Coordinates of C-alpha atoms in Angstrom, one line a residue:
M423 CA 0.0 0.0 0.0
S424 CA 1.1 3.5 -0.8
I425 CA 0.0 7.1 -0.6
A426 CA 0.5 9.3 -3.7
H427 CA 0.8 13.1 -3.2
G428 CA 1.6 14.9 -6.4
P429 CA 4.8 13.5 -7.9
E430 CA 5.6 11.9 -4.5
T431 CA 4.6 8.4 -3.5
V432 CA 5.1 7.1 0.1
V433 CA 5.1 3.4 0.6
L434 CA 3.8 2.7 4.1
K435 CA 5.9 0.5 6.4
P436 CA 4.3 -2.6 8.0
S437 CA 2.7 -1.5 11.2
K438 CA -0.6 -1.6 13.1
P439 CA -1.8 1.7 11.5
T440 CA -1.1 0.3 8.0
S441 CA -3.1 -2.9 8.8
L442 CA -6.0 -0.7 10.1
L443 CA -5.9 1.4 6.9
A444 CA -5.9 -1.7 4.7
A445 CA -8.9 -3.1 6.6
L446 CA -10.8 0.1 6.0
L447 CA -9.8 0.5 2.2
L448 CA -10.9 -3.0 1.5
H449 CA -14.5 -1.9 2.4
P450 CA -14.7 1.6 0.7
G451 CA -17.7 3.6 1.9
A452 CA -18.9 0.8 4.2
V453 CA -18.9 0.8 8.1
V454 CA -16.3 -1.5 9.3
S455 CA -17.1 -2.9 12.7
T456 CA -14.6 -2.3 15.6
G457 CA -14.5 -6.1 16.2
Y458 CA -13.3 -6.7 12.6
L459 CA -10.7 -4.0 12.8
L460 CA -9.4 -5.3 16.1
R461 CA -8.9 -8.8 14.6
A462 CA -7.3 -7.3 11.5
V463 CA -4.8 -5.3 13.5
W464 CA -3.9 -7.8 16.2
D465 CA -4.6 -10.9 14.1
E466 CA -7.4 -12.6 16.1
E467 CA -5.8 -11.9 19.6
P468 CA -6.3 -8.3 20.5
P469 CA -5.0 -7.3 24.0
A470 CA -7.2 -5.9 26.7
T471 CA -6.2 -2.3 25.8
A472 CA -6.9 -2.9 22.1
R473 CA -9.8 -0.4 21.8
A474 CA -7.8 2.5 23.1
A475 CA -4.9 1.5 20.9
L476 CA -7.2 1.3 17.9
Q477 CA -8.1 5.0 18.5
T478 CA -4.5 5.9 18.7
C479 CA -3.9 4.2 15.3
V480 CA -6.8 6.3 13.9
L481 CA -5.2 9.5 15.2
R482 CA -1.8 8.5 13.6
L483 CA -3.4 7.9 10.3
R484 CA -5.3 11.2 10.4
R485 CA -2.0 13.0 11.0
L486 CA -0.4 11.2 8.1
F487 CA -3.3 12.2 5.9
A488 CA -3.0 15.8 6.9
K489 CA 0.7 15.8 6.2
Y490 CA 0.0 14.7 2.6
G491 CA -3.0 17.0 2.1
I492 CA -5.7 14.5 2.8
S493 CA -8.6 15.6 4.9
A494 CA -8.4 14.4 8.5
T495 CA -12.2 13.6 8.3
T496 CA -11.5 10.9 5.7
I497 CA -11.7 8.3 8.5
E498 CA -15.1 8.7 10.1
A499 CA -16.0 7.4 13.6
V500 CA -19.5 6.0 13.4
P501 CA -21.6 3.9 15.7
G502 CA -20.2 0.4 15.8
G503 CA -16.9 1.2 14.0
Y504 CA -15.3 3.4 11.4
R505 CA -15.8 4.3 7.7
M506 CA -13.6 5.7 4.9
R507 CA -15.4 7.4 2.0
N508 CA -13.3 6.8 -1.1
D509 CA -14.0 7.4 -4.8
T510 CA -12.2 6.8 -8.1
E511 CA -9.9 9.8 -7.5
T512 CA -8.7 8.5 -4.1
L513 CA -8.6 4.7 -4.2
D514 CA -7.5 2.4 -7.1
L515 CA -9.8 -0.4 -5.9
V516 CA -12.9 1.8 -6.5
L517 CA -11.6 2.8 -9.9
F518 CA -10.8 -0.9 -10.8
R519 CA -14.4 -1.9 -10.0
L520 CA -15.8 1.0 -12.0
L521 CA -13.8 0.1 -15.0
T522 CA -14.8 -3.5 -14.8
A523 CA -18.5 -2.4 -14.6
Q524 CA -18.0 -0.2 -17.6
A525 CA -16.5 -3.1 -19.4
R526 CA -19.6 -5.3 -18.7
A527 CA -21.8 -2.5 -20.0
A528 CA -19.7 -2.5 -23.2
A529 CA -19.6 -6.2 -23.7
G530 CA -18.9 -7.2 -27.3
T531 CA -17.4 -3.9 -28.3
P532 CA -13.7 -2.8 -28.6
E533 CA -14.3 -0.6 -25.5
E534 CA -14.7 -3.7 -23.3
L535 CA -11.1 -4.8 -23.9
Y536 CA -9.9 -1.2 -23.5
R537 CA -11.6 -0.8 -20.1
L538 CA -10.4 -4.1 -18.8
R539 CA -6.8 -3.5 -19.9
E540 CA -7.0 -0.1 -18.1
A541 CA -8.3 -1.8 -14.9
L542 CA -5.5 -4.4 -14.9
S543 CA -2.9 -1.6 -15.3
L544 CA -3.9 -0.4 -11.7
W545 CA -2.4 -3.6 -10.2
Q546 CA 1.1 -3.2 -9.0
G547 CA 2.7 -6.2 -7.4
Q548 CA 1.2 -8.5 -4.8
P549 CA -1.8 -7.0 -2.9
L550 CA -1.1 -5.8 0.6
S551 CA 2.5 -6.8 0.4
N552 CA 3.5 -4.3 3.1
V553 CA 0.6 -5.2 5.4
A554 CA 1.5 -7.4 8.4
S555 CA -2.1 -8.6 9.1
G556 CA -2.2 -12.4 8.9
M557 CA -6.0 -12.2 8.9
L558 CA -6.2 -9.9 5.9
H559 CA -3.8 -12.0 4.0
R560 CA -5.7 -15.1 4.7
D561 CA -9.3 -13.8 4.1
A562 CA -9.1 -10.6 2.0
V563 CA -6.2 -11.1 -0.4
P564 CA -7.5 -14.3 -2.0
A565 CA -10.8 -12.4 -2.8
L566 CA -8.9 -9.5 -4.3
E567 CA -6.8 -11.8 -6.4
Q568 CA -9.9 -13.6 -7.7
E569 CA -11.3 -10.2 -8.9
R570 CA -8.1 -9.6 -10.8
L571 CA -7.9 -13.1 -12.2
R572 CA -11.4 -12.9 -13.6
V573 CA -10.6 -9.8 -15.4
L574 CA -7.3 -11.2 -16.8
E575 CA -9.2 -14.3 -17.9
R576 CA -11.7 -12.2 -19.8
V577 CA -8.9 -10.1 -21.4
C578 CA -7.2 -13.3 -22.7
D579 CA -10.6 -14.6 -23.9
L580 CA -11.1 -11.4 -25.9
E581 CA -7.6 -11.4 -27.3
L582 CA -7.9 -15.1 -28.3
A583 CA -11.2 -14.4 -30.0
A584 CA -9.6 -11.6 -31.9
G585 CA -6.8 -14.0 -33.0
N586 CA -4.2 -12.2 -31.0
C587 CA -2.7 -15.4 -29.6
H588 CA 0.9 -14.4 -29.5
Q589 CA 0.1 -11.2 -27.5
V590 CA -1.3 -13.1 -24.5
L591 CA 1.2 -16.0 -24.3
V592 CA 3.3 -14.2 -21.6
D593 CA 0.2 -13.5 -19.4
L594 CA -1.0 -17.0 -19.9
Y595 CA 2.3 -18.6 -19.1
E596 CA 2.4 -16.6 -15.9
G597 CA -1.2 -17.3 -15.0
A598 CA -0.9 -21.0 -15.6
R599 CA 2.3 -21.3 -13.5
R600 CA 1.1 -19.2 -10.6
Q601 CA -2.5 -20.6 -10.6
P602 CA -2.0 -24.3 -11.4
V603 CA -5.4 -25.4 -10.2
R604 CA -7.2 -22.6 -12.0
E605 CA -7.7 -24.6 -15.2
R606 CA -9.0 -21.8 -17.3
F607 CA -5.6 -20.3 -17.7
T608 CA -4.2 -23.6 -18.7
E609 CA -7.1 -24.0 -21.2
Q610 CA -6.3 -20.5 -22.7
L611 CA -2.6 -21.2 -22.8
I612 CA -3.1 -24.5 -24.6
E613 CA -5.5 -22.9 -27.1
A614 CA -3.0 -20.1 -27.8
L615 CA -0.1 -22.5 -28.3
Y616 CA -2.3 -24.7 -30.6
R617 CA -3.6 -21.8 -32.6
T618 CA 0.0 -20.5 -33.1
G619 CA 1.0 -23.8 -34.6
R620 CA 2.7 -25.3 -31.5
Q621 CA 0.6 -28.5 -31.2
A622 CA 3.3 -30.5 -29.4
E623 CA 3.8 -27.8 -26.8
A624 CA 0.0 -27.5 -26.3
L625 CA -0.3 -31.2 -25.5
A626 CA 2.8 -31.1 -23.3
E627 CA 1.0 -28.4 -21.2
Y628 CA -2.0 -30.6 -20.9
R629 CA 0.1 -33.5 -19.7
T630 CA 1.8 -31.2 -17.1
V631 CA -1.4 -29.9 -15.6
R632 CA -2.9 -33.4 -15.6
E633 CA 0.0 -34.9 -13.7
R634 CA 0.0 -32.0 -11.2
L635 CA -3.7 -32.4 -10.5
R636 CA -3.4 -36.1 -10.0
E637 CA -0.4 -35.8 -7.7
E638 CA -1.6 -32.9 -5.7
L639 CA -5.3 -33.3 -5.6
G640 CA -6.0 -36.8 -6.8
V641 CA -8.3 -35.6 -9.6
D642 CA -8.3 -35.5 -13.4
P643 CA -8.5 -32.4 -15.5
G644 CA -12.0 -30.9 -15.9
P645 CA -14.2 -31.4 -18.9
G646 CA -13.0 -28.1 -20.5
L647 CA -9.4 -29.2 -20.6
R648 CA -10.3 -32.7 -21.7
R649 CA -12.5 -31.5 -24.5
L650 CA -9.6 -29.2 -25.6
E651 CA -7.1 -32.0 -25.7
L652 CA -9.4 -34.1 -27.8
A653 CA -10.0 -31.2 -30.2
I654 CA -6.3 -30.8 -30.7
L655 CA -5.8 -34.5 -31.2
R656 CA -8.6 -34.4 -33.8
A657 CA -7.1 -31.3 -35.4
E658 CA -10.3 -29.4 -35.0
E659 CA -10.9 -25.8 -35.4
L660 CA -11.2 -23.9 -32.1
G661 CA -13.9 -21.4 -31.8
P662 CA -13.8 -18.1 -29.8
A663 CA -12.9 -18.4 -26.2
G664 CA -15.6 -18.8 -23.6
R665 CA -16.8 -16.0 -21.4
P666 CA -16.6 -16.4 -17.6
E667 CA -20.1 -16.1 -16.1
E668 CA -18.9 -13.7 -13.4
L669 CA -18.3 -11.0 -16.0
G670 CA -21.9 -11.2 -17.4
P671 CA -23.4 -12.5 -20.6
A672 CA -21.3 -13.1 -23.7
P673 CA -22.0 -11.2 -27.0
P674 CA -24.0 -13.2 -29.5
R675 CA -22.0 -15.9 -31.3
P676 CA -23.0 -18.5 -33.9
A677 CA -24.2 -22.0 -32.8
P678 CA -21.2 -24.4 -32.7
A679 CA -22.6 -26.7 -35.4
V680 CA -22.7 -24.0 -38.0
R681 CA -19.5 -22.0 -38.7
D682 CA -20.5 -19.0 -40.9
R683 CA -17.7 -16.8 -42.3
A684 CA -18.0 -13.2 -42.8
P685 CA -17.4 -12.1 -46.4
E686 CA -14.2 -10.3 -45.6
H687 CA -12.8 -13.4 -43.9
P688 CA -14.3 -16.3 -45.7
G689 CA -13.3 -19.9 -45.1
P690 CA -12.1 -22.1 -42.3
P691 CA -8.5 -22.2 -41.1
P692 CA -6.0 -24.7 -42.5
V693 CA -6.1 -28.2 -41.0
P694 CA -3.2 -28.4 -38.4
G695 CA -0.6 -31.0 -39.5
F696 CA -2.2 -31.4 -42.9
A697 CA 0.2 -33.3 -45.1
G698 CA 0.3 -34.6 -48.7
R699 CA -2.8 -34.9 -50.8
G700 CA -1.4 -32.6 -53.5
A701 CA -3.2 -34.2 -56.4
D702 CA -6.5 -34.4 -54.4
L703 CA -6.3 -30.7 -53.5
R704 CA -5.6 -29.7 -57.1
A705 CA -8.4 -31.8 -58.4
L706 CA -10.9 -30.1 -56.0
E707 CA -9.4 -26.7 -56.5
L708 CA -9.9 -26.8 -60.3
R709 CA -13.6 -27.5 -59.9
L710 CA -14.3 -25.3 -56.9
T711 CA -12.7 -22.3 -58.5
D712 CA -14.4 -22.8 -61.9
A713 CA -17.3 -20.4 -61.9
D714 CA -19.0 -22.6 -64.5
G715 CA -18.0 -25.8 -62.7
P716 CA -20.3 -28.3 -60.8
R717 CA -22.5 -26.9 -58.0
L718 CA -22.3 -30.2 -56.1
L719 CA -18.9 -31.9 -55.3
V720 CA -18.6 -35.1 -53.3
V721 CA -15.5 -36.4 -51.5
S722 CA -16.1 -40.1 -50.8
G723 CA -14.0 -42.9 -49.4
A724 CA -13.5 -45.4 -46.6
P725 CA -14.1 -44.4 -43.0
G726 CA -11.1 -42.8 -41.4
I727 CA -9.4 -42.0 -44.7
G728 CA -9.3 -38.2 -44.2
K729 CA -12.4 -36.9 -46.2
S730 CA -13.3 -34.2 -43.7
A731 CA -9.7 -33.0 -43.4
L732 CA -9.4 -32.8 -47.2
A733 CA -12.6 -30.9 -47.5
Q734 CA -11.6 -28.3 -44.8
Q735 CA -8.2 -27.8 -46.3
S736 CA -9.6 -27.5 -49.8
A737 CA -12.1 -24.9 -48.6
Y738 CA -9.2 -22.9 -47.0
E739 CA -7.1 -23.1 -50.2
V740 CA -9.9 -21.7 -52.4
R741 CA -11.4 -19.2 -49.8
R742 CA -10.8 -16.2 -52.0
A743 CA -13.0 -17.7 -54.8
F744 CA -16.0 -17.4 -52.5
P745 CA -16.4 -13.7 -51.5
G746 CA -19.9 -14.4 -50.4
G747 CA -18.6 -16.5 -47.5
M748 CA -18.4 -20.1 -46.3
S749 CA -20.3 -22.2 -43.9
G750 CA -20.0 -25.8 -42.6
I751 CA -22.4 -28.3 -41.1
D752 CA -21.6 -31.6 -39.5
L753 CA -24.4 -34.0 -40.5
A754 CA -23.4 -36.6 -37.9
R755 CA -23.9 -36.4 -34.1
P756 CA -20.9 -37.0 -31.8
D757 CA -21.9 -40.7 -31.5
G758 CA -21.7 -41.0 -35.3
S759 CA -25.5 -41.3 -35.9
P760 CA -26.8 -39.1 -38.7
L761 CA -28.9 -36.0 -38.1
D762 CA -32.4 -36.3 -39.5
V763 CA -33.3 -34.0 -42.4
E764 CA -35.3 -31.5 -40.2
E765 CA -32.4 -31.2 -37.7
A766 CA -30.0 -30.5 -40.6
R767 CA -32.4 -28.1 -42.2
K768 CA -32.4 -26.0 -39.2
L769 CA -28.6 -25.6 -39.3
L770 CA -28.5 -24.3 -42.9
P771 CA -27.2 -20.7 -43.0
E772 CA -29.5 -18.0 -44.3
P773 CA -28.9 -17.3 -48.0
G774 CA -27.1 -14.0 -48.5
G775 CA -23.8 -12.4 -49.1
N776 CA -22.4 -10.9 -52.3
G777 CA -20.8 -13.3 -54.6
R778 CA -20.3 -17.1 -54.7
R779 CA -20.8 -19.0 -51.4
L780 CA -19.5 -22.4 -50.4
L781 CA -21.4 -24.8 -48.0
V782 CA -19.6 -27.8 -46.7
L783 CA -21.8 -30.7 -45.6
D784 CA -19.6 -33.1 -43.6
N785 CA -20.2 -36.7 -42.8
A786 CA -23.3 -37.2 -44.9
A787 CA -24.9 -40.6 -44.3
G788 CA -26.3 -40.9 -47.9
A789 CA -28.2 -39.2 -50.7
G790 CA -31.4 -39.4 -48.7
Q791 CA -29.9 -37.0 -46.2
V792 CA -28.4 -34.6 -48.7
L793 CA -31.1 -34.4 -51.5
P794 CA -33.7 -32.5 -49.4
L795 CA -31.1 -29.9 -48.4
L796 CA -29.8 -29.0 -51.8
P797 CA -32.9 -26.9 -52.9
E798 CA -32.5 -24.8 -49.8
T799 CA -28.8 -23.9 -50.1
G800 CA -29.6 -20.7 -52.0
G801 CA -27.4 -21.4 -55.1
A802 CA -24.2 -22.1 -53.0
T803 CA -21.6 -24.5 -54.2
V804 CA -22.0 -27.6 -52.0
L805 CA -19.0 -29.7 -51.0
V806 CA -20.1 -33.0 -49.3
T807 CA -18.0 -35.6 -47.5
S808 CA -19.5 -39.1 -47.3
R809 CA -18.4 -42.8 -47.3
R810 CA -20.9 -43.1 -50.1
A811 CA -20.5 -41.6 -53.6
L812 CA -24.1 -40.2 -53.4
A813 CA -24.8 -41.4 -56.9
A814 CA -28.6 -40.4 -56.6
A815 CA -27.7 -36.8 -55.7
V816 CA -25.1 -36.5 -58.4
A817 CA -27.4 -38.1 -61.0
R818 CA -30.2 -35.7 -60.1
H819 CA -28.3 -32.4 -59.7
G820 CA -25.1 -33.1 -61.6
G821 CA -21.7 -32.9 -60.0
F822 CA -18.3 -34.3 -59.4
V823 CA -17.3 -37.2 -57.2
H824 CA -13.7 -37.5 -55.9
R825 CA -12.8 -40.9 -54.4
L826 CA -10.1 -40.6 -51.8
D827 CA -7.4 -43.2 -51.3
V828 CA -5.0 -43.9 -48.5
L829 CA -1.9 -41.7 -48.1
A830 CA 1.3 -42.5 -49.9
P831 CA 4.1 -43.7 -47.6
A832 CA 5.9 -40.4 -48.0
E833 CA 2.7 -38.4 -47.1
A834 CA 2.1 -40.6 -44.1
H835 CA 5.6 -39.9 -42.9
E836 CA 5.1 -36.2 -43.4
L837 CA 1.8 -36.4 -41.5
L838 CA 3.5 -38.0 -38.5
T839 CA 6.3 -35.5 -38.6
G840 CA 3.8 -32.6 -38.6
L841 CA 1.9 -34.0 -35.7
V842 CA 4.6 -35.4 -33.5
G843 CA 7.4 -33.1 -34.3
A844 CA 10.3 -33.2 -36.7
G845 CA 13.0 -33.8 -34.1
R846 CA 11.3 -36.8 -32.5
I847 CA 10.5 -38.5 -35.9
A848 CA 13.9 -37.7 -37.4
T849 CA 15.7 -39.7 -34.6
E850 CA 13.6 -42.8 -35.5
E851 CA 13.0 -42.5 -39.2
R852 CA 12.8 -46.3 -39.8
A853 CA 10.5 -46.8 -36.9
A854 CA 8.3 -44.0 -38.1
R855 CA 7.9 -45.7 -41.5
E856 CA 7.0 -49.0 -39.8
L857 CA 4.5 -47.1 -37.7
A858 CA 2.9 -45.7 -40.8
D859 CA 2.7 -49.2 -42.3
V860 CA 1.1 -50.6 -39.1
C861 CA -1.5 -47.8 -39.5
G862 CA -2.2 -48.8 -43.1
Y863 CA -1.5 -45.2 -44.2
F864 CA -4.9 -44.3 -42.9
P865 CA -5.0 -40.7 -41.6
L866 CA -7.4 -41.7 -38.7
A867 CA -5.0 -44.4 -37.5
L868 CA -2.0 -42.1 -38.0
R869 CA -3.5 -39.3 -35.9
I870 CA -4.4 -41.8 -33.1
A871 CA -0.8 -43.1 -33.1
A872 CA 0.5 -39.6 -33.0
G873 CA -1.9 -38.8 -30.1
R874 CA -0.5 -41.8 -28.2
L875 CA 3.1 -40.6 -28.8
L876 CA 2.3 -37.0 -27.8
T877 CA 0.7 -38.0 -24.6
R878 CA 3.6 -40.3 -23.7
P879 CA 6.8 -38.4 -24.3
G880 CA 8.9 -41.2 -23.0
L881 CA 7.5 -43.8 -25.5
S882 CA 9.8 -44.4 -28.4
V883 CA 8.4 -44.5 -31.9
A884 CA 9.7 -48.0 -32.3
D885 CA 8.1 -49.3 -29.1
C886 CA 4.8 -47.7 -30.1
A887 CA 4.9 -49.3 -33.5
A888 CA 5.8 -52.7 -32.1
W889 CA 3.0 -52.5 -29.5
L890 CA 0.4 -51.4 -32.1
A891 CA 1.5 -54.1 -34.5
E892 CA 0.4 -56.8 -32.1
D893 CA -3.2 -55.8 -32.4
P894 CA -3.7 -52.7 -34.6
P895 CA -7.5 -52.5 -34.8
G896 CA -7.8 -53.1 -31.1
R897 CA -5.1 -50.8 -29.9
L898 CA -5.5 -47.9 -32.3
A899 CA -8.0 -46.0 -30.0
L900 CA -7.9 -43.1 -27.6
A901 CA -10.3 -43.9 -24.9
E902 CA -11.6 -40.4 -24.3
D903 CA -13.3 -40.1 -27.7
P904 CA -15.0 -42.6 -29.9
R905 CA -14.2 -40.5 -33.0
L906 CA -10.5 -41.3 -32.4
S907 CA -11.0 -45.1 -32.1
V908 CA -10.6 -47.5 -35.0
P909 CA -12.9 -50.1 -33.4
E910 CA -15.6 -47.4 -32.9
V911 CA -15.3 -45.7 -36.3
L912 CA -15.0 -48.8 -38.4
G913 CA -17.5 -50.7 -36.2
Q914 CA -20.1 -48.0 -36.9
A915 CA -19.4 -48.3 -40.6
V916 CA -19.7 -52.1 -40.6
G917 CA -22.6 -52.0 -38.3
A918 CA -24.5 -49.8 -40.6
L919 CA -24.3 -52.4 -43.4
P920 CA -27.2 -54.8 -44.0
P921 CA -26.4 -58.4 -42.8
D922 CA -25.6 -59.7 -46.2
L923 CA -23.1 -57.0 -46.9
R924 CA -21.6 -57.3 -43.5
E925 CA -21.1 -61.1 -44.0
A926 CA -19.5 -60.4 -47.4
F927 CA -17.1 -57.9 -45.9
L928 CA -16.0 -60.4 -43.3
R929 CA -15.5 -63.1 -45.9
I930 CA -13.5 -60.7 -48.1
G931 CA -11.3 -60.0 -45.1
S932 CA -10.6 -63.6 -44.6
L933 CA -9.2 -64.0 -48.1
E934 CA -5.4 -63.9 -48.8
P935 CA -4.2 -60.7 -50.3
H936 CA -3.7 -62.2 -53.8
S937 CA -7.3 -63.4 -53.9
G938 CA -9.6 -60.9 -55.4
P939 CA -12.9 -59.9 -53.6
A940 CA -14.9 -61.2 -56.5
T941 CA -14.3 -64.7 -55.3
A942 CA -16.3 -64.0 -52.1
A943 CA -19.5 -62.4 -53.3
G944 CA -21.5 -61.5 -56.4
E945 CA -21.1 -58.3 -58.3
S946 CA -24.2 -56.6 -56.9
V947 CA -23.0 -57.2 -53.3
L948 CA -19.5 -55.9 -54.2
E949 CA -20.8 -52.8 -55.9
Q950 CA -22.8 -52.0 -52.7
L951 CA -19.7 -52.4 -50.6
V952 CA -17.9 -50.0 -53.0
E953 CA -20.8 -47.6 -52.5
A954 CA -20.6 -48.0 -48.7
G955 CA -16.8 -47.2 -48.8
M956 CA -15.7 -50.6 -47.7
L957 CA -14.2 -51.7 -51.1
E958 CA -12.5 -49.9 -53.8
D959 CA -12.7 -50.1 -57.7
G960 CA -9.7 -52.1 -58.7
P961 CA -7.5 -52.1 -61.8
P962 CA -8.5 -53.8 -65.1
G963 CA -8.8 -57.6 -64.6
E964 CA -9.3 -57.0 -60.8
P965 CA -12.4 -54.8 -60.6
Y966 CA -12.5 -54.7 -56.8
R967 CA -9.9 -54.4 -54.1
I968 CA -9.9 -53.9 -50.3
H969 CA -7.5 -51.6 -48.4
A970 CA -5.0 -53.6 -46.5
F971 CA -5.9 -52.0 -43.2
L972 CA -9.6 -52.8 -43.7
R973 CA -8.6 -56.4 -44.4
V974 CA -6.8 -56.5 -41.1
Y975 CA -9.8 -55.0 -39.4
A976 CA -12.2 -57.5 -41.0
R977 CA -10.0 -60.4 -39.8
W978 CA -9.8 -58.9 -36.3
L979 CA -13.6 -58.6 -36.2
A980 CA -14.2 -62.1 -37.6
R981 CA -11.7 -63.8 -35.1
G982 CA -14.4 -63.8 -32.4
R983 CA -17.9 -63.9 -33.7
D984 CA -19.2 -63.3 -30.1
G985 CA -17.2 -60.0 -30.2
A986 CA -18.5 -59.2 -33.6
A987 CA -22.1 -59.8 -32.5
A988 CA -21.6 -57.5 -29.6
L989 CA -20.2 -54.8 -31.8
L990 CA -22.6 -55.0 -34.7
P991 CA -26.4 -54.7 -34.5
G992 CA -28.9 -57.0 -36.0

């Protein structure tokens, strides 16, 4: 605590009058009882002469105020105690609270951040650092610190929402270190690191706080941190930071399922760690940027092969060709089940914007889900991802179907490098290539393997590859999220097949690699498996083929029919 008089500032020494002054200033304008003041000054054990000594302290403070031009009546004796009347001109705490109230009133405008920054500038060092009262340090200082931390959290939320991630890293590092159990700072720090391209550091921060919470409190991170970790492992886009309830309601923001883009900033961000797919990107770019090109484009392929990532990256690459803006809708629920048409229709963005618009419909279950939505897209170009080729939709509306294959070995290696870190992969190049082979060059499997390596910094790439190779379909799973689980994702796909197609898929998996799928089923069944994304069109003479990783999965599923029956309905 200090007293400012013109250019001169006097820092008060620890003393009983200083403790008394602190107790009064913590309650500006309010009557502070004599009993409270006695405990604050003598720390719960006032002597018999304490009341007389308290009056002496008041007199000493009044003399000090008079010396520095402060009215002696600033401390008022009232029935039951004392009171100090302070305003924004005489006490920083009053000004701090006024500025935060003004910020609440200006929520959602640039003034909010300006007022909060101004309020934070009033804090100089640790509160009451020169006050000796143990009671005030125990009871009052934590409450003061909470006021400051709520404002700092909101400032960081606003800066992150504005994309100013680099500007708040220092504040967030300090907040996360000094307040390890206050998880919001760690969430913000992890988000800032992730959004500045430092995925490995972001996940390392998560591991640090998880271990600290388990060791010190015996608890796991809260749902916010866990959701954030999963979003990073899935390479998802992160929306604007959340607003602490203590600072009032948040400004309006779009529903999370629909991500509209303002015309001046169209398009989603690039996919973190995206690698390869150069030919696929060029093929989509040619058609998306052609003003006379197809209005409907479908990216189809096997489950887990990277359709959603390719669609998002393609949208980012061609964003300038769509000045009218871009929007995206996920047509599947978190558990993988499809939205019904009415649910999806409610999520469609309002037609509008000047110029061409792009709508991405992700995870479409089939043509029956997409066809009713197309007439309501307001002339936008529609990019759909689906395991199916959506032949009925393309036949009715015209369009282009792009079938996606697995990554090339070099692309898979590049993806692992981007996710895990160049240094770690470079030290185990051979093991990294073996790991990519174990994952069948499927992006889903590679991201799961990368997530395991990132959350286990002591695990070598070689040991990870060897462990996964013992049971790839069973072990390629992150327990926290079914969307990062090979058994879940592929199980949903196989479970959605009619019984005859399911049996045909399991039979095909049992064949030796040199045996073509045509030996296991009739052409009609095989065509339906191609349409469902479980088989591929093969070269001349071998019209059908199955991805090696799907063959491994089919054999894994068929090894125990009881297990298969438990996984698959009907």
